[in-house]
Structure formats: C-alpha cells, structure tokens
PDB file of C-alpha atoms in Angstrom:
ATOM      1  CA  MET A   1     228.653 136.454 118.182  1.00  0.00           C
ATOM      2  CA  GLU A   2     231.627 138.646 117.215  1.00  0.00           C
ATOM      3  CA  GLN A   3     230.288 138.643 113.551  1.00  0.00           C
ATOM      4  CA  CYS A   4     226.877 139.939 114.731  1.00  0.00           C
ATOM      5  CA  ASN A   5     228.392 142.654 116.904  1.00  0.00           C
ATOM      6  CA  LYS A   6     230.428 143.918 113.872  1.00  0.00           C
ATOM      7  CA  ILE A   7     227.440 143.731 111.428  1.00  0.00           C
ATOM      8  CA  ILE A   8     225.214 145.746 113.841  1.00  0.00           C
ATOM      9  CA  GLU A   9     227.960 148.195 114.536  1.00  0.00           C
ATOM     10  CA  LEU A  10     228.609 148.814 110.800  1.00  0.00           C
ATOM     11  CA  LEU A  11     224.886 149.133 110.053  1.00  0.00           C
ATOM     12  CA  LYS A  12     224.491 151.727 112.814  1.00  0.00           C
ATOM     13  CA  GLU A  13     227.623 153.652 111.804  1.00  0.00           C
ATOM     14  CA  ASN A  14     226.373 153.945 108.197  1.00  0.00           C
ATOM     15  CA  ASN A  15     222.758 154.567 109.294  1.00  0.00           C
ATOM     16  CA  MET A  16     221.533 151.574 107.446  1.00  0.00           C
ATOM     17  CA  SER A  17     218.807 149.012 108.013  1.00  0.00           C
ATOM     18  CA  MET A  18     218.766 145.247 107.414  1.00  0.00           C
ATOM     19  CA  SER A  19     216.290 142.510 106.996  1.00  0.00           C
ATOM     20  CA  GLY A  20     216.201 138.906 105.812  1.00  0.00           C
ATOM     21  CA  ALA A  21     214.398 135.839 104.549  1.00  0.00           C
ATOM     22  CA  GLU A  22     215.370 132.473 106.009  1.00  0.00           C
ATOM     23  CA  SER A  23     214.538 128.930 105.028  1.00  0.00           C
ATOM     24  CA  ILE A  24     217.085 126.346 106.015  1.00  0.00           C
ATOM     25  CA  THR A  25     218.213 128.315 109.043  1.00  0.00           C
ATOM     26  CA  GLY A  26     214.701 128.841 110.387  1.00  0.00           C
ATOM     27  CA  GLY A  27     215.470 132.183 111.920  1.00  0.00           C
ATOM     28  CA  LEU A  28     218.756 131.350 113.420  1.00  0.00           C
ATOM     29  CA  VAL A  29     220.448 134.263 111.538  1.00  0.00           C
ATOM     30  CA  SER A  30     217.973 136.762 112.923  1.00  0.00           C
ATOM     31  CA  SER A  31     218.126 135.127 116.313  1.00  0.00           C
ATOM     32  CA  GLU A  32     221.827 135.752 116.410  1.00  0.00           C
ATOM     33  CA  LEU A  33     221.639 139.255 115.257  1.00  0.00           C
ATOM     34  CA  VAL A  34     219.072 140.338 117.924  1.00  0.00           C
ATOM     35  CA  LYS A  35     221.286 139.096 120.706  1.00  0.00           C
ATOM     36  CA  VAL A  36     223.377 142.177 120.083  1.00  0.00           C
ATOM     37  CA  SER A  37     222.424 145.104 122.381  1.00  0.00           C
ATOM     38  CA  GLY A  38     221.018 147.907 120.151  1.00  0.00           C
ATOM     39  CA  ALA A  39     220.268 145.664 117.184  1.00  0.00           C
ATOM     40  CA  SER A  40     216.724 147.251 116.896  1.00  0.00           C
ATOM     41  CA  ASP A  41     218.432 150.388 115.648  1.00  0.00           C
ATOM     42  CA  ALA A  42     219.510 148.658 112.534  1.00  0.00           C
ATOM     43  CA  PHE A  43     217.807 145.230 112.343  1.00  0.00           C
ATOM     44  CA  ARG A  44     214.162 145.417 111.038  1.00  0.00           C
ATOM     45  CA  GLY A  45     213.220 141.827 110.916  1.00  0.00           C
ATOM     46  CA  SER A  46     213.229 138.521 109.165  1.00  0.00           C
ATOM     47  CA  LEU A  47     210.715 136.118 107.554  1.00  0.00           C
ATOM     48  CA  VAL A  48     211.146 132.419 108.088  1.00  0.00           C
ATOM     49  CA  SER A  49     209.887 131.091 104.722  1.00  0.00           C
ATOM     50  CA  TYR A  50     210.507 127.366 105.526  1.00  0.00           C
ATOM     51  CA  GLN A  51     207.640 126.088 103.250  1.00  0.00           C
ATOM     52  CA  SER A  52     207.340 126.963  99.601  1.00  0.00           C
ATOM     53  CA  CYS A  53     203.890 128.385 100.120  1.00  0.00           C
ATOM     54  CA  VAL A  54     205.395 130.954 102.406  1.00  0.00           C
ATOM     55  CA  LYS A  55     207.880 131.907  99.696  1.00  0.00           C
ATOM     56  CA  THR A  56     205.111 132.414  97.269  1.00  0.00           C
ATOM     57  CA  GLU A  57     202.534 134.155  99.428  1.00  0.00           C
ATOM     58  CA  LEU A  58     204.669 136.430 101.408  1.00  0.00           C
ATOM     59  CA  LEU A  59     207.946 136.853  99.467  1.00  0.00           C
ATOM     60  CA  LYS A  60     206.062 136.789  96.071  1.00  0.00           C
ATOM     61  CA  VAL A  61     208.492 134.116  94.799  1.00  0.00           C
ATOM     62  CA  SER A  62     206.799 132.728  91.593  1.00  0.00           C
ATOM     63  CA  LYS A  63     205.360 129.309  91.942  1.00  0.00           C
ATOM     64  CA  ALA A  64     206.560 128.462  88.489  1.00  0.00           C
ATOM     65  CA  LEU A  65     210.076 129.510  89.454  1.00  0.00           C
ATOM     66  CA  ILE A  66     209.964 127.062  92.392  1.00  0.00           C
ATOM     67  CA  GLU A  67     208.532 124.257  90.110  1.00  0.00           C
ATOM     68  CA  SER A  68     211.044 124.871  87.428  1.00  0.00           C
ATOM     69  CA  TYR A  69     214.214 125.206  89.785  1.00  0.00           C
ATOM     70  CA  THR A  70     213.087 123.728  93.149  1.00  0.00           C
ATOM     71  CA  PRO A  71     213.046 125.719  96.313  1.00  0.00           C
ATOM     72  CA  VAL A  72     216.822 125.137  96.690  1.00  0.00           C
ATOM     73  CA  SER A  73     218.180 127.120  93.768  1.00  0.00           C
ATOM     74  CA  ILE A  74     220.020 130.273  92.899  1.00  0.00           C
ATOM     75  CA  ALA A  75     216.771 131.502  91.138  1.00  0.00           C
ATOM     76  CA  VAL A  76     214.618 131.211  94.139  1.00  0.00           C
ATOM     77  CA  LEU A  77     217.338 132.722  96.322  1.00  0.00           C
ATOM     78  CA  SER A  78     217.445 135.711  94.147  1.00  0.00           C
ATOM     79  CA  SER A  79     213.664 136.178  94.122  1.00  0.00           C
ATOM     80  CA  MET A  80     213.681 135.658  97.930  1.00  0.00           C
ATOM     81  CA  LEU A  81     216.102 138.681  98.254  1.00  0.00           C
ATOM     82  CA  ASP A  82     213.860 140.795  96.067  1.00  0.00           C
ATOM     83  CA  GLY A  83     210.740 139.781  98.053  1.00  0.00           C
ATOM     84  CA  ALA A  84     212.357 140.542 101.394  1.00  0.00           C
ATOM     85  CA  GLU A  85     213.473 143.889 100.138  1.00  0.00           C
ATOM     86  CA  ASP A  86     210.026 144.735  99.059  1.00  0.00           C
ATOM     87  CA  LEU A  87     208.484 143.407 102.336  1.00  0.00           C
ATOM     88  CA  PHE A  88     210.799 145.184 104.748  1.00  0.00           C
ATOM     89  CA  ASN A  89     212.286 148.112 102.638  1.00  0.00           C
ATOM     90  CA  THR A  90     215.699 148.051 104.123  1.00  0.00           C
ATOM     91  CA  ASP A  91     219.161 149.030 102.745  1.00  0.00           C
ATOM     92  CA  VAL A  92     220.558 145.523 103.141  1.00  0.00           C
ATOM     93  CA  VAL A  93     218.768 142.233 102.685  1.00  0.00           C
ATOM     94  CA  TYR A  94     219.909 138.680 103.150  1.00  0.00           C
ATOM     95  CA  ALA A  95     218.242 135.390 102.301  1.00  0.00           C
ATOM     96  CA  ILE A  96     219.237 131.627 102.523  1.00  0.00           C
ATOM     97  CA  THR A  97     217.643 128.385 101.316  1.00  0.00           C
ATOM     98  CA  GLY A  98     219.011 124.821 101.316  1.00  0.00           C
ATOM     99  CA  SER A  99     218.750 121.199 102.293  1.00  0.00           C
ATOM    100  CA  ALA A 100     219.887 120.070 105.732  1.00  0.00           C
ATOM    101  CA  GLY A 101     218.867 116.422 105.287  1.00  0.00           C
ATOM    102  CA  PRO A 102     219.059 113.843 106.603  1.00  0.00           C
ATOM    103  CA  SER A 103     217.879 112.584 103.240  1.00  0.00           C
ATOM    104  CA  SER A 104     217.726 114.299  99.907  1.00  0.00           C
ATOM    105  CA  TYR A 105     214.451 115.252  98.309  1.00  0.00           C
ATOM    106  CA  ASP A 106     213.676 116.085  94.596  1.00  0.00           C
ATOM    107  CA  GLY A 107     217.259 115.206  93.754  1.00  0.00           C
ATOM    108  CA  ILE A 108     218.632 118.069  96.021  1.00  0.00           C
ATOM    109  CA  GLU A 109     221.975 117.058  97.555  1.00  0.00           C
ATOM    110  CA  VAL A 110     222.028 117.155 101.357  1.00  0.00           C
ATOM    111  CA  GLY A 111     224.029 120.083 102.524  1.00  0.00           C
ATOM    112  CA  LEU A 112     223.473 122.177  99.356  1.00  0.00           C
ATOM    113  CA  VAL A 113     222.838 125.754 100.339  1.00  0.00           C
ATOM    114  CA  TYR A 114     222.331 128.947  98.387  1.00  0.00           C
ATOM    115  CA  TYR A 115     222.830 132.172 100.456  1.00  0.00           C
ATOM    116  CA  GLY A 116     223.042 135.813  99.544  1.00  0.00           C
ATOM    117  CA  VAL A 117     222.976 139.479 100.258  1.00  0.00           C
ATOM    118  CA  LYS A 118     221.453 142.326  98.311  1.00  0.00           C
ATOM    119  CA  TYR A 119     223.100 145.708  98.864  1.00  0.00           C
ATOM    120  CA  LYS A 120     222.892 148.957  96.684  1.00  0.00           C
ATOM    121  CA  SER A 121     220.734 146.995  94.117  1.00  0.00           C
ATOM    122  CA  HIS A 122     223.426 144.364  93.668  1.00  0.00           C
ATOM    123  CA  GLN A 123     222.947 140.750  94.574  1.00  0.00           C
ATOM    124  CA  TYR A 124     225.881 138.797  96.031  1.00  0.00           C
ATOM    125  CA  LEU A 125     224.872 135.126  95.512  1.00  0.00           C
ATOM    126  CA  HIS A 126     226.824 132.082  96.756  1.00  0.00           C
ATOM    127  CA  LYS A 127     226.342 128.267  96.587  1.00  0.00           C
ATOM    128  CA  LYS A 128     228.040 125.891  98.832  1.00  0.00           C
ATOM    129  CA  ILE A 129     227.830 122.217  99.947  1.00  0.00           C
ATOM    130  CA  PHE A 130     228.118 121.840 103.661  1.00  0.00           C
ATOM    131  CA  LYS A 131     229.024 118.434 105.276  1.00  0.00           C
ATOM    132  CA  GLY A 132     227.899 117.002 108.528  1.00  0.00           C
ATOM    133  CA  ASN A 133     224.699 116.235 110.203  1.00  0.00           C
ATOM    134  CA  ARG A 134     221.566 118.405 110.094  1.00  0.00           C
ATOM    135  CA  CYS A 135     222.518 120.608 112.897  1.00  0.00           C
ATOM    136  CA  ASP A 136     226.106 121.068 111.621  1.00  0.00           C
ATOM    137  CA  ILE A 137     224.884 122.001 108.119  1.00  0.00           C
ATOM    138  CA  ILE A 138     222.392 124.594 109.576  1.00  0.00           C
ATOM    139  CA  LYS A 139     225.144 126.117 111.814  1.00  0.00           C
ATOM    140  CA  GLU A 140     227.822 126.263 109.003  1.00  0.00           C
ATOM    141  CA  ALA A 141     225.175 127.862 106.639  1.00  0.00           C
ATOM    142  CA  LYS A 142     224.369 130.458 109.281  1.00  0.00           C
ATOM    143  CA  ASP A 143     228.047 131.327 109.771  1.00  0.00           C
ATOM    144  CA  ALA A 144     228.723 131.466 106.175  1.00  0.00           C
ATOM    145  CA  LEU A 145     225.763 133.947 105.626  1.00  0.00           C
ATOM    146  CA  LEU A 146     226.936 136.052 108.529  1.00  0.00           C
ATOM    147  CA  ASP A 147     230.427 136.223 106.963  1.00  0.00           C
ATOM    148  CA  LEU A 148     228.914 137.272 103.660  1.00  0.00           C
ATOM    149  CA  ILE A 149     226.843 140.018 105.311  1.00  0.00           C
ATOM    150  CA  LEU A 150     230.016 141.386 107.008  1.00  0.00           C
ATOM    151  CA  GLU A 151     232.027 141.177 103.808  1.00  0.00           C
ATOM    152  CA  THR A 152     229.280 142.905 101.793  1.00  0.00           C
ATOM    153  CA  ILE A 153     228.496 145.931 104.031  1.00  0.00           C
TER     154      ILE A 153
END
C-alpha cells in the first residue's frame, strides 16, 4: 500500500494522470491504487484485457501481432501501452501481461510476465519469470509493476 500512496502522491504533486491495461493481474493494480484517498485526482482508470479479443477490440492490439508473438510477449505489451494511452489520454500508462498457470499454454512458461510503463513517449519494458502458485505469481507481478511505476515517475 505504501507504493500506491507514493505513486498517487507523486502524480498529484506533478499534476499528472495515469491509466493502465491489465491482463494477468485482472485489475489488481488498479484496485490497489484506488484504495488511496484522493486517487481520483490522478488515476483515470484501467482496462482489464484478459482475453485477446479485448486487447484487439479495445486496445487496438493487432490480431496478427498476437498470432505471431502470443498474447504474452514484449510486442503485445508495447502495443497494450500504446492502446491504453490512446484510450485514456494520460501522462503515464502501465500495462501487464503474462501466464499465471497452473499449466502452460502455447509453449508459454508459467510465471512468465511482461510489464511496462510508458512515460514521456518512452516505454520501459520488463520481462520476469515469477515462481510459485497462481496467486503468488499474480501478487509478485503486481508488486513488480507498482515498483516500476514508482521508479519511472
């Protein structure tokens, strides 16, 4: 929660707005952010794009990109950031996609997560493999993204 307090405080101090697009975390990042009193002064919203059709229809991620690289890829993450920026028109955008398991699909390793932040037209993209059960992976991914947001802004 301390991460979120600092994020919202920094956004407000710098008169910035933030939004996001979440897949693996299913809205957990935005849920943590809105627990902070006054979050509405800086946090505009988040889109949960759990299925690929939501990524293509609402975030305008190319279907060909998903077919070429899978939904869990750096290319799709980058496109999610651009799509969320277009959708919400904010100063800072975050996105996250990954595989929480319990089993792999399409050859994607369980625990593989791509997460990133877009700020001042620059994308900060990260890849990490988290260990543990489904809940552990999702929580660790959420925490890693919040850390990255805090480092970036």
